[in-house]
PDB file of C-alpha atoms in Angstrom:
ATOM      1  CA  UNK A   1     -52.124  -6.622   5.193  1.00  0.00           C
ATOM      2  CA  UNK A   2     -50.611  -9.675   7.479  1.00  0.00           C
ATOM      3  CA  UNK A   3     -46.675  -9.815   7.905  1.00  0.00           C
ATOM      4  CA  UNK A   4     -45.069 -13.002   8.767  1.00  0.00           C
ATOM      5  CA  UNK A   5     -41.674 -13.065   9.640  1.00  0.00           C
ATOM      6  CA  UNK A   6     -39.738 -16.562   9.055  1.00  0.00           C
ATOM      7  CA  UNK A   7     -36.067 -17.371   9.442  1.00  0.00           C
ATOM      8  CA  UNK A   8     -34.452 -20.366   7.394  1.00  0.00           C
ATOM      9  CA  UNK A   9     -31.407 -22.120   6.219  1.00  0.00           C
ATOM     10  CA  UNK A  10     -28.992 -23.092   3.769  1.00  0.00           C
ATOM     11  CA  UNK A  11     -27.455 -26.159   4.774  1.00  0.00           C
ATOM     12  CA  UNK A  12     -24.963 -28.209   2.587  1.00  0.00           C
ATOM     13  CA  UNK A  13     -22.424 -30.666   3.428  1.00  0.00           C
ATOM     14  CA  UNK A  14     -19.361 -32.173   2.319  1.00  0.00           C
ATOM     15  CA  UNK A  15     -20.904 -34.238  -0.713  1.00  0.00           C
ATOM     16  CA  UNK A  16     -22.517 -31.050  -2.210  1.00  0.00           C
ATOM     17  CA  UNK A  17     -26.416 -32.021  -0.775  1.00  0.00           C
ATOM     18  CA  UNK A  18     -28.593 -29.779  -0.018  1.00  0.00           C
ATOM     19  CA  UNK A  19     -30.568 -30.342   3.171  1.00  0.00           C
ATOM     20  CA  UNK A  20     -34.514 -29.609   2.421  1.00  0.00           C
ATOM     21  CA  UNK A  21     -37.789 -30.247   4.005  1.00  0.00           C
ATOM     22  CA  UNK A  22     -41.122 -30.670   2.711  1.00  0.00           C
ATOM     23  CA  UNK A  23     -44.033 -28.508   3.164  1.00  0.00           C
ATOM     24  CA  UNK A  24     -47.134 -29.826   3.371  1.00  0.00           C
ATOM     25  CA  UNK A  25     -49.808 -27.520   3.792  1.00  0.00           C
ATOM     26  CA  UNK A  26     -50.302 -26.346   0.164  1.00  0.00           C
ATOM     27  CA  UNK A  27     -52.320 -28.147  -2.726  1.00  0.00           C
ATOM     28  CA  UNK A  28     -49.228 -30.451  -3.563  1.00  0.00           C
ATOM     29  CA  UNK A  29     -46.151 -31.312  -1.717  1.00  0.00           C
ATOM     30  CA  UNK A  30     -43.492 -29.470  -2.683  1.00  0.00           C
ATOM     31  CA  UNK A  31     -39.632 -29.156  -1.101  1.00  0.00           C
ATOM     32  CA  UNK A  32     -38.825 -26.133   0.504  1.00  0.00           C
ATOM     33  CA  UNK A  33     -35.586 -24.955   2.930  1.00  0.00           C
ATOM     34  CA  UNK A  34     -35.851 -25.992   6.673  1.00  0.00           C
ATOM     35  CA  UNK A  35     -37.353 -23.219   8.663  1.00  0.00           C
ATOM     36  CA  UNK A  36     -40.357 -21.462   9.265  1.00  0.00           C
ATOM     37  CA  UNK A  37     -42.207 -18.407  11.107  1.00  0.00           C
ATOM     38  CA  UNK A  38     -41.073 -16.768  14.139  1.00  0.00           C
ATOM     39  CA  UNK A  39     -42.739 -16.645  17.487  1.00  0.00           C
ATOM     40  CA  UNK A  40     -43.711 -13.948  18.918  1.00  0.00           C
ATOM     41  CA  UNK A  41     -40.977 -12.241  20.396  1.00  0.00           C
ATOM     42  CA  UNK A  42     -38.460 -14.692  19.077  1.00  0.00           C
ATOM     43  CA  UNK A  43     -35.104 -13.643  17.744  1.00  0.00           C
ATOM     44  CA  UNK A  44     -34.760 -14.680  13.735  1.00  0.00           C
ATOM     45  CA  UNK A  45     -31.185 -16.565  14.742  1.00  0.00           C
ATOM     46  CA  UNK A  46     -33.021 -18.987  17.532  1.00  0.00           C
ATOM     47  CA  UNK A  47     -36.150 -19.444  15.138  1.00  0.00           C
ATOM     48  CA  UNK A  48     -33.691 -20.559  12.059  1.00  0.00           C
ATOM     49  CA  UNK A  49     -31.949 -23.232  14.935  1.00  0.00           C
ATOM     50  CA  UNK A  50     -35.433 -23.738  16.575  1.00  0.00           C
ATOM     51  CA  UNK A  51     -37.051 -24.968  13.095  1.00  0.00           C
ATOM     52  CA  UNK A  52     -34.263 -26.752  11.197  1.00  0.00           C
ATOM     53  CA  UNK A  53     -34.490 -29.167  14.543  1.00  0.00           C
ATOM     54  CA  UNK A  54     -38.049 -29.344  14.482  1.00  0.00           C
ATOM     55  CA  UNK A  55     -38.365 -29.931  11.010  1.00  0.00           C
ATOM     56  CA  UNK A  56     -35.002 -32.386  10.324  1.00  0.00           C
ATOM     57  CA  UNK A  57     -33.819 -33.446  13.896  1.00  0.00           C
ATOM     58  CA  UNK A  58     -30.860 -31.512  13.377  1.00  0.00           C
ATOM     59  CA  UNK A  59     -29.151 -29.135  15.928  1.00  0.00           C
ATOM     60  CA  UNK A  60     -26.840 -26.754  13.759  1.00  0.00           C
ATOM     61  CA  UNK A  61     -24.766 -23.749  14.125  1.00  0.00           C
ATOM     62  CA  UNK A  62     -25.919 -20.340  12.130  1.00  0.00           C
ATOM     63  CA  UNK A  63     -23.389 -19.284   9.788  1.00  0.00           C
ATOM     64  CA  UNK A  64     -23.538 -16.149   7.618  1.00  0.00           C
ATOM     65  CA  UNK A  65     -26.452 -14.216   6.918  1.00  0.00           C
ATOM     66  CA  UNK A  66     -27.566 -14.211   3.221  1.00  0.00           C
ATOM     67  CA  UNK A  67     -30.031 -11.921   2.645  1.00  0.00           C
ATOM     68  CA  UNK A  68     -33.961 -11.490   3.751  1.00  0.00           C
ATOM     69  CA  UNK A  69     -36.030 -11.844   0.821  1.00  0.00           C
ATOM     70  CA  UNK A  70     -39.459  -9.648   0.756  1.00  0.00           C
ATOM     71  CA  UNK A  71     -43.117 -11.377  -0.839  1.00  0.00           C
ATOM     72  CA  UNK A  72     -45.988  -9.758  -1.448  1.00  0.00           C
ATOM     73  CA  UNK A  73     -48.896 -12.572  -1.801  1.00  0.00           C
ATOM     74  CA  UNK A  74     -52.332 -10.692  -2.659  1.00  0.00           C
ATOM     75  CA  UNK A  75     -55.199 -11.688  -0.762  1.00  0.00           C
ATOM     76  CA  UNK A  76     -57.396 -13.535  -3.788  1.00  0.00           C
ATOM     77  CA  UNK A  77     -53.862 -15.758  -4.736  1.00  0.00           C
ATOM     78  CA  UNK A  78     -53.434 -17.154  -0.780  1.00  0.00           C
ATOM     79  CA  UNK A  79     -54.390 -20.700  -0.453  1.00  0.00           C
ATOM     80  CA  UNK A  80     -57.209 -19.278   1.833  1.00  0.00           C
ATOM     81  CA  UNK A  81     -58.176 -16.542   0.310  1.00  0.00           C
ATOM     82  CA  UNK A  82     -57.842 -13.178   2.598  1.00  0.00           C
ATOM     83  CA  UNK A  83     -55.862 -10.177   3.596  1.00  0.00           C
ATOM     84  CA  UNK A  84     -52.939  -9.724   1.066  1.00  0.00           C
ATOM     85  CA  UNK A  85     -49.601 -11.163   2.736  1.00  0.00           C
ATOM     86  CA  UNK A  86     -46.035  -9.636   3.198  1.00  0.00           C
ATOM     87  CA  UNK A  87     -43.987 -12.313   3.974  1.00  0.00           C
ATOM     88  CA  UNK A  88     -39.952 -11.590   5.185  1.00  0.00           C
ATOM     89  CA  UNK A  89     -37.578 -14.715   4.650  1.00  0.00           C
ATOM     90  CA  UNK A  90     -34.551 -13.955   6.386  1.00  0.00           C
ATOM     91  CA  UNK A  91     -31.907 -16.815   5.089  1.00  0.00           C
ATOM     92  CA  UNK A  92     -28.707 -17.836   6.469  1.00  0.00           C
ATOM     93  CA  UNK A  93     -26.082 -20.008   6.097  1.00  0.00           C
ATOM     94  CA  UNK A  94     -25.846 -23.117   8.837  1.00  0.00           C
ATOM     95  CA  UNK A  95     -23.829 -26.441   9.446  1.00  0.00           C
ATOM     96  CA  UNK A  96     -24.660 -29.462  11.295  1.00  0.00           C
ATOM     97  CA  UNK A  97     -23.604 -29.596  14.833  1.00  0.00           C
ATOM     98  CA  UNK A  98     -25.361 -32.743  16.317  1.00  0.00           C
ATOM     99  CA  UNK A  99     -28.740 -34.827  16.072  1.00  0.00           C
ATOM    100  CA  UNK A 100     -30.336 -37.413  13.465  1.00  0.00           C
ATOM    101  CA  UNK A 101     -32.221 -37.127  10.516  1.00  0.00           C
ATOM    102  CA  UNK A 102     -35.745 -37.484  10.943  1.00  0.00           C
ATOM    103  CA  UNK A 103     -39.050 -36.349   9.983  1.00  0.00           C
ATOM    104  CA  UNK A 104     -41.295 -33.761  11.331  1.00  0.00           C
ATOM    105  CA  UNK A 105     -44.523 -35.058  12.450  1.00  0.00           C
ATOM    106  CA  UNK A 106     -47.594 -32.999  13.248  1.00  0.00           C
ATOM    107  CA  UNK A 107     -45.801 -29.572  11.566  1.00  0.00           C
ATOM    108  CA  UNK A 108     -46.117 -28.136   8.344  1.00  0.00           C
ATOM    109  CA  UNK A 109     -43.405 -30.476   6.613  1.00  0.00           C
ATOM    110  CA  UNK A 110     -43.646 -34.430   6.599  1.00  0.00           C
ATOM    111  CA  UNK A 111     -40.019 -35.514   5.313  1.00  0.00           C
ATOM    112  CA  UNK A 112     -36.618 -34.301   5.265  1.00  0.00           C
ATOM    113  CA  UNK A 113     -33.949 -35.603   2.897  1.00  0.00           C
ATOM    114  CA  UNK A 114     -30.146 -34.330   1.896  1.00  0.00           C
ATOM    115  CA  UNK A 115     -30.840 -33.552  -1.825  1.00  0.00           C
ATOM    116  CA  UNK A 116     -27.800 -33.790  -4.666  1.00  0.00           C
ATOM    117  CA  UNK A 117     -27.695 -29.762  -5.496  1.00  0.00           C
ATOM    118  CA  UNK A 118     -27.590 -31.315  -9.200  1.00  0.00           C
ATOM    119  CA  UNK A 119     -30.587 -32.830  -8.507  1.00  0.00           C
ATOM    120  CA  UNK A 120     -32.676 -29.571  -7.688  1.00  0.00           C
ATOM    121  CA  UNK A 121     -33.988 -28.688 -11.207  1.00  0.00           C
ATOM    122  CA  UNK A 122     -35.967 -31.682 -10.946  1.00  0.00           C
ATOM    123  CA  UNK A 123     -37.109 -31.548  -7.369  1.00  0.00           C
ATOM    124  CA  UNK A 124     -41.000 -29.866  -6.992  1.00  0.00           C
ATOM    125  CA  UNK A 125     -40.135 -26.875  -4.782  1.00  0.00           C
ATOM    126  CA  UNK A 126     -41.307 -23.373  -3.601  1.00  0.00           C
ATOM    127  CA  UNK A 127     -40.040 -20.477  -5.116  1.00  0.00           C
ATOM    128  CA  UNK A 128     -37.852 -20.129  -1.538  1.00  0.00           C
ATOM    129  CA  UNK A 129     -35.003 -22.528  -2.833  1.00  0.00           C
ATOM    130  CA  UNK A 130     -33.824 -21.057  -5.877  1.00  0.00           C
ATOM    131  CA  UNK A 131     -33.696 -17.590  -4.179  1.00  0.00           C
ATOM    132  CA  UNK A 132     -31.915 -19.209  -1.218  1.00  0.00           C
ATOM    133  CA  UNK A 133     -29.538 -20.951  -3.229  1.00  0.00           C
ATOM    134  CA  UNK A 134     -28.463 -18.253  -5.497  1.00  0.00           C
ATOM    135  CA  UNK A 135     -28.000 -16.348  -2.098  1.00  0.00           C
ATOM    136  CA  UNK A 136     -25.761 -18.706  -0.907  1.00  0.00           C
ATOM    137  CA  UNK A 137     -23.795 -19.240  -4.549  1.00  0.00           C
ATOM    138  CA  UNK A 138     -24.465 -22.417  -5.122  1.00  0.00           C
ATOM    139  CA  UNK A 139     -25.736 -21.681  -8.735  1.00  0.00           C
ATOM    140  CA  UNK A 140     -29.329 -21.974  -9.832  1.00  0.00           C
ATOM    141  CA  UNK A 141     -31.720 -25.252  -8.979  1.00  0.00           C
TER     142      UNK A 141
END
């Protein structure tokens, strides 16, 4: 069994958006929360600030943290088939402390975007946001 270890946030701001990136490495697009796997040796807090900058140009400040969420992927449903994965998302809560939007290039995600929270239910997304939003209370995309 692989483990992989990934540290992401919840980031909303005043008009009730949602900031989101989207991952690119699956069949489709689909939107997803900024963040991503640790390195190795990396504390969870600095990967969570380390990937919301790579993937939205963002600097931010962690907040509270939510929850970690556990996955169990078996091997024959990866996208490349293999050893069955456990995968830890440990979420927390962040604001905006500096940068500029932007878009990742060369990474896993190729856009970010402030999405409406009302606006979720429609969005194509991983399974990640709705458990990271009901973490946070922010209702159900």
């Amino acid at each position: 069994m692989r483990l992989r270890v990934g540290a992401y946030c919840v980031i909303v701001d005043d008009e009730r958006r949602l900031l989101m990136s989207r991952w690119i490495e699956g069949p489709a697009p689909l939107w997803s929360m900024p963040g991503g796997g640790l390195e190795e040796g990396e504390d969870p807090a600095d990967a969570a600030v380390r990937e919301v900058y790579e993937e939205t140009g963002y600097e931010v400040a962690l907040g509270e943290l939510l929850g970690i969420d556990s996955l169990v992927v078996p091997g024959e449903r990866r996208l490349k088939p293999g050893k069955t994965l456990h995968a830890l998302r440990i979420i927390y809560t962040a604001r905006v402390t500096g940068g500029q939007l932007r878009h990742e290039v060369g990474g896993s995600s190729d856009r970010a975007a402030w999405i409406p929270l009302d606006e979720l239910a429609d969005l194509p997304q991983v399974g990640l946001v709705k458990i990271a939003v009901e973490m946070a209370g922010l209702g159900s995309p």
